[in-house]
XYZ file of C-alpha atoms in Angstrom:
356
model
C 35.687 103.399 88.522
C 32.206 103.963 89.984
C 30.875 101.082 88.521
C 33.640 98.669 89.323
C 31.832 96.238 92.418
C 33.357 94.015 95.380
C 33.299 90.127 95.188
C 32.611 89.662 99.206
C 33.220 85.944 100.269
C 31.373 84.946 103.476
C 32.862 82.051 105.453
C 29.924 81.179 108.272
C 31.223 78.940 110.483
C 33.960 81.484 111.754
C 31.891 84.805 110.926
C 34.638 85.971 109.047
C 34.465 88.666 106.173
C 36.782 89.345 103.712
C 36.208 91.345 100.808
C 39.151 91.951 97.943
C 38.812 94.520 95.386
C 37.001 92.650 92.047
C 35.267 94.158 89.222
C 32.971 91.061 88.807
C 29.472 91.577 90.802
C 29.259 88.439 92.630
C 28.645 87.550 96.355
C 30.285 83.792 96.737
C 28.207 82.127 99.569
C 29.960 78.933 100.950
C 28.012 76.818 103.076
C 26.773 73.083 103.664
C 29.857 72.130 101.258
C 27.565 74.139 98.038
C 28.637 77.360 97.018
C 25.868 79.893 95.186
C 27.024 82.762 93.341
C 24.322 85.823 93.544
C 24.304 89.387 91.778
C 24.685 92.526 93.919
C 23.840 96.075 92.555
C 26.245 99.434 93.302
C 25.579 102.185 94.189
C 26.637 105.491 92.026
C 29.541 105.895 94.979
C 30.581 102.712 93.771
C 29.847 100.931 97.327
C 28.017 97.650 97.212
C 24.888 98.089 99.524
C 24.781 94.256 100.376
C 24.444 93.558 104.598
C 24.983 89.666 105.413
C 23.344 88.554 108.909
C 24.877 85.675 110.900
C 23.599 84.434 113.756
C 25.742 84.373 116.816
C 27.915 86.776 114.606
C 28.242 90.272 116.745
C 30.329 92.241 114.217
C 31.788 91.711 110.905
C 33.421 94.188 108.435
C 31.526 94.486 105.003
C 32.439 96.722 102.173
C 31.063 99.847 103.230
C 31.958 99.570 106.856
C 30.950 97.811 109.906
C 27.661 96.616 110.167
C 25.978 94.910 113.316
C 24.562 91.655 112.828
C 20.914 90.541 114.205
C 20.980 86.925 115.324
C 16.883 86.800 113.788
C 17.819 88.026 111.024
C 16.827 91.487 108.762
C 14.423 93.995 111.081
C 13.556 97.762 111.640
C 17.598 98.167 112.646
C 18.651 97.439 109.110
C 19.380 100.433 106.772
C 16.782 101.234 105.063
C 14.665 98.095 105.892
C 10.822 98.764 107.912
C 8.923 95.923 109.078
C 5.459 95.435 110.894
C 2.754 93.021 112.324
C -0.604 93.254 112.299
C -1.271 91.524 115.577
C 2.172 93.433 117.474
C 3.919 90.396 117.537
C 6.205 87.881 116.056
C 3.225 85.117 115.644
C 0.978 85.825 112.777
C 0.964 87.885 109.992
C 4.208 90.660 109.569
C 5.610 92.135 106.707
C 9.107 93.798 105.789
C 9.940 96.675 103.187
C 13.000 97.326 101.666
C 13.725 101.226 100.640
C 9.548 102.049 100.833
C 8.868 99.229 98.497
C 6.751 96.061 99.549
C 8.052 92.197 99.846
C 6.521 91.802 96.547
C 8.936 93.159 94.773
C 11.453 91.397 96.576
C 13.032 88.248 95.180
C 13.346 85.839 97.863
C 15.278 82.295 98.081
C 16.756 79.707 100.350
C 19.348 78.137 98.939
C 18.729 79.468 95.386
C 14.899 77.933 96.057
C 12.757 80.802 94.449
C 9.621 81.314 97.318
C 7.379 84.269 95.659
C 4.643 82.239 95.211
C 2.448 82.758 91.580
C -0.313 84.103 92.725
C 1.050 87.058 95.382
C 4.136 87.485 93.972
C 5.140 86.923 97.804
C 6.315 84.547 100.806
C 4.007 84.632 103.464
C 6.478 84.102 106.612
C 3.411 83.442 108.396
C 2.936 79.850 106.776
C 6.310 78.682 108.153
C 6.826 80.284 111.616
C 10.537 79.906 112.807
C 11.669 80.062 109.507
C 14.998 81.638 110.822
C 15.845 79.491 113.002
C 16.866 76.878 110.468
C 18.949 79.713 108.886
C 22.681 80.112 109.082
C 22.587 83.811 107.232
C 20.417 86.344 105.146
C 21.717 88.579 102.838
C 20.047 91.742 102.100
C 20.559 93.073 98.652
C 19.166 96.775 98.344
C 18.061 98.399 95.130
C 16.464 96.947 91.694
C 19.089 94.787 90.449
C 18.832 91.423 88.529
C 16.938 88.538 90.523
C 18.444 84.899 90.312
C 15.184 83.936 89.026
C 11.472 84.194 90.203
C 10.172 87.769 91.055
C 11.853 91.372 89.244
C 14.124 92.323 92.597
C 12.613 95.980 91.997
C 13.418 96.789 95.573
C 16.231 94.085 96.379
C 16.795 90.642 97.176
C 16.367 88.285 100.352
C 18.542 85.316 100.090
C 18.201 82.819 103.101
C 21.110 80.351 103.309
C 19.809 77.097 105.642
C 22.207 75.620 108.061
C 25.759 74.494 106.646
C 25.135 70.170 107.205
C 28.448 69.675 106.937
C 30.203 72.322 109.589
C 26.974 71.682 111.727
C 28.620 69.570 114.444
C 26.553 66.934 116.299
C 24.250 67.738 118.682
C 20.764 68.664 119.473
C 18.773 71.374 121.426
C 15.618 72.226 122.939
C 14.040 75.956 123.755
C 10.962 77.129 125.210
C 9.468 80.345 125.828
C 7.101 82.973 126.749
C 5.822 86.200 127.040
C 3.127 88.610 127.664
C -0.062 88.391 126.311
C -0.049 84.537 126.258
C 2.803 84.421 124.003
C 4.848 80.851 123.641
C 7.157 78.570 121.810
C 8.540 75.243 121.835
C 11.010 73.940 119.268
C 13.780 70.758 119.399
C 16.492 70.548 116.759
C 19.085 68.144 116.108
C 22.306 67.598 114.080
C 24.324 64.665 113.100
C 27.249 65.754 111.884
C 29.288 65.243 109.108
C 30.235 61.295 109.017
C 33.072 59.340 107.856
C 30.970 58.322 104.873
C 30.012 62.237 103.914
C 26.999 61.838 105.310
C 25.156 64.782 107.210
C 21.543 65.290 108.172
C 19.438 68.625 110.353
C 16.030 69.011 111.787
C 14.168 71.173 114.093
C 9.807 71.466 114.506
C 8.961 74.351 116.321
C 5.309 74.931 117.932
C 4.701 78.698 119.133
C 1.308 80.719 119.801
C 0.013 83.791 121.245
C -3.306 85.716 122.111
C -1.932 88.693 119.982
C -1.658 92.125 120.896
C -4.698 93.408 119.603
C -8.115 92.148 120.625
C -8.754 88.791 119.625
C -5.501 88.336 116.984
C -4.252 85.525 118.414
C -1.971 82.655 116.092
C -1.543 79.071 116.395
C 1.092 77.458 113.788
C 3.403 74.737 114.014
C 6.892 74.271 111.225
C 8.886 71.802 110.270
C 12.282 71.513 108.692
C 14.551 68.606 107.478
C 17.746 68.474 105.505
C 20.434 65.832 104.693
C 22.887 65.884 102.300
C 26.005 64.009 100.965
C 29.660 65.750 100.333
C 32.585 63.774 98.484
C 35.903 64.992 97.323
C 33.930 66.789 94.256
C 30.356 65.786 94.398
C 27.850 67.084 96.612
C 23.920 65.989 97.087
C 21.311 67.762 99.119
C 17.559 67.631 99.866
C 15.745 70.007 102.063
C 12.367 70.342 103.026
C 9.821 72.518 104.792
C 6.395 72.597 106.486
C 4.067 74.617 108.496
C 0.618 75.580 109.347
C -0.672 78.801 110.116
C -4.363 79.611 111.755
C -4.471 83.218 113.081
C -7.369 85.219 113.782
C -7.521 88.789 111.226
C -6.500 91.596 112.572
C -5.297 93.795 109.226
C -7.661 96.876 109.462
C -5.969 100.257 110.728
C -8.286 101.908 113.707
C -9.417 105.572 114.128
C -7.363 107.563 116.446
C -10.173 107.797 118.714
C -10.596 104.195 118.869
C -6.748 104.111 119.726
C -7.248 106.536 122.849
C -10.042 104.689 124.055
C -8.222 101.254 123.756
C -5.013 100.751 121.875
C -5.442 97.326 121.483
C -8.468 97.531 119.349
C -9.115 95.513 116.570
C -12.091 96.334 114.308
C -12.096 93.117 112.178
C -14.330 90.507 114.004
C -13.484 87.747 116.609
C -15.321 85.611 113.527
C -12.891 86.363 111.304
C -9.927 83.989 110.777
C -7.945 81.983 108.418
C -5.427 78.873 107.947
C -2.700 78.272 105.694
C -0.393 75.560 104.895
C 2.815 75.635 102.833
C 5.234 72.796 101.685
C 8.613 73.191 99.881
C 11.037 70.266 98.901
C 14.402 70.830 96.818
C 17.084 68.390 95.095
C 20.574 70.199 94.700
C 24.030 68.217 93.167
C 26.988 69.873 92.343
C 29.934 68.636 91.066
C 33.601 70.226 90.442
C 35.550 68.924 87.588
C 38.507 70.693 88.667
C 39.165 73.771 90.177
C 38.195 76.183 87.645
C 35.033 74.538 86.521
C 31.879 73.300 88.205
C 28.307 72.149 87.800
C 24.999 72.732 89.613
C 21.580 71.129 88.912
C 18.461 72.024 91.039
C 14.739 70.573 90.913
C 11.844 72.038 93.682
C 8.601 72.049 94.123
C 6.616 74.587 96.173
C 3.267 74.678 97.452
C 0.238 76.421 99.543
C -2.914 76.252 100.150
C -5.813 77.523 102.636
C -8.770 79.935 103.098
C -9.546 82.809 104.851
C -12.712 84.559 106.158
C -14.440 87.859 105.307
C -17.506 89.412 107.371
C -20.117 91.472 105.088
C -21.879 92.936 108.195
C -25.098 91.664 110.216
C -26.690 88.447 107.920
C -30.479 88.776 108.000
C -31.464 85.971 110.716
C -29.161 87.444 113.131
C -25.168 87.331 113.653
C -22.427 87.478 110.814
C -22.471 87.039 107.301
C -19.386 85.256 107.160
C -17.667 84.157 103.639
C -14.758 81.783 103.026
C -12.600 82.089 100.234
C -9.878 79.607 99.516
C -6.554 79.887 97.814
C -4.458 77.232 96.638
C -1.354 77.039 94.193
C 1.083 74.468 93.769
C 4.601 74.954 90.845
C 7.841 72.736 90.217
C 11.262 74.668 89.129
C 14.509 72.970 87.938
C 18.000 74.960 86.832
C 21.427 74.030 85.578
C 24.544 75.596 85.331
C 27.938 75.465 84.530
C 30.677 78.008 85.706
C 34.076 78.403 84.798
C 36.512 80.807 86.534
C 39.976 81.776 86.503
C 41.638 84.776 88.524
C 40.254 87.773 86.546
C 37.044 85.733 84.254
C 34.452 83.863 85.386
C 31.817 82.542 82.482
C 28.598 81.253 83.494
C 26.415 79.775 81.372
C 22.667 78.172 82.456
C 19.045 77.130 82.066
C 16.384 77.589 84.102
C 12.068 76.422 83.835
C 8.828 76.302 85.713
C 5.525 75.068 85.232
């Protein structure tokens, strides 16, 4: 049956794959102790075009085949994925389509945390630089499908999964780097492990800049991320939150091809022209299993942004720019339920979802 899909279970902290033949289209994530059931779409072959990323995963077998895993998670070497930056770099402002189709039509979550925000219909990775590196996995779900909630998946589905608190062992880290064209980053995380109580908490803050590629395109921005959580025999509790701050100086305007000969690092937006943006996102989730058949999930989040940007109209009349700043702000709450019952051939899942 072409229509007939694959129920693919992920475990992450082995990087195994193992996918038995199911009619029902679910992807079962386990991680951090909370599962999340999400939708995938077939194709007309009847294969599920779904790639999961793992970092320090090389390989893993999916449905359709073997596909290579990118420790940073979905870029240009993913099927059917393109992605760019306006300042050459992986500071600042860069963008990803999925089959020709922009991120706004992309439903994208962490943890079952919608992140289009209301205004774009879009997450701005730029606001929270070294977002992946408090992931564990991305799955990429390709075609229009149906979203989880938040923004119509017209072109497919991002779903970031944080780091599992309790198969993180203990331990902590710190990395620095650089590169050309005064590019940097600093970042410290640390883990406590799961406890003999259930306790289990993660954090990293990263700190990373460059000068940019093009002429004066440079980004400054700083992230934060926190999570701690509580697992019983059938209960689990989790709160995670997120930070950052973005400044980065434009650089969004294509150049002429003779511009490009004569410099290819030309930028025709002025040095003037800037902006900063903030964004802050803090969720509740609790699950609880009555038995092993049924379960229940409740979820409240609020989201947030804010920050302005600057726009040159030319030479003013004294002399210089005419520089104006616009500012953009939004700010929404979210809270779901649901309640899932399964056996070996049926699952039922019944739910509510609202936002301000």
């Amino acid at each position: 049956d072409p229509r007939a899909l694959v129920r693919v279970r992920v475990e992450y902290d082995t990087g195994e794959v193992e996918a038995p033949t199911d009619v029902r289209p679910t992807v079962v994530i386990a991680g951090g102790g909370l599962m999340v059931k999400l939708p995938v779409v077939a194709s007309p072959s009847g294969e599920v075009t779904v790639t999961v990323y793992a970092p320090g995963v090389v390989e893993a077998s999916t449905v359709t085949g073997t596909t290579k895993l990118v420790p940073d998670g979905p870029d240009a070497t993913t099927p059917a994925v393109t992605v760019y930056s306006e300042a050459g770099g992986y500071s600042g402002y860069s963008y990803i389509r999925l089959r020709g189709i922009d991120q706004t039509r992309l439903n994208i979550t962490v943890d079952g945390v919608p992140l289009n925000d209301p205004e774009d219909q879009v997450l701005y990775f730029s606001n929270v630089p070294d977002f992946l590196g408090s992931m564990q996995s991305v799955e990429v779900g390709r075609g229009a499908g149906g979203s989880t909630f938040g923004t119509a998946s017209f072109a497919g589905s991002l779903n970031f999964q944080s780091v599992p608190l309790a198969a993180t062992p203990r331990g902590s880290q710190l990395e620095l780097s650089g590169g050309s064209f005064g590019t940097w980053r600093s970042s410290v995380q640390g883990a406590t492990g799961l406890s003999s109580g259930g306790f289990a908490s993660y954090g990293r803050v990263t700190r990373q800049g460059t000068s940019g590629y093009r002429d004066h395109s440079g980004n400054d921005s700083w992230s934060a991320f926190g999570s701690t959580g509580w697992f019983g025999a059938s209960d689990a509790l989790k709160l995670t939150a997120f930070a950052g701050n973005s400044g980065t100086r434009l650089a969004y305007l294509a150049a002429s091809e003779a511009e490009l000969k004569a410099n290819p690092r030309v930028n025709p937006l002025t040095d003037q022209e800037g902006d900063r943006f903030h964004q802050e996102m803090v969720s509740a989730q609790y699950a609880h299993a009555f038995s092993d058949r049924l379960t229940a999930t409740a979820m409240a989040y609020r989201n947030s942004a804010a920050g302005a940007y600057d726009v040159s109209f030319g030479a003013a009349p004294g002399g210089g720019l005419s520089i104006a700043n616009y500012g953009l702000a939004h700010v929404w709450y979210g809270t779901t339920a649901a309640l899932t019952w399964s056996a070996r051939d049926l699952s039922l899942a019944a739910g509510v979802t609202a936002t301000d």
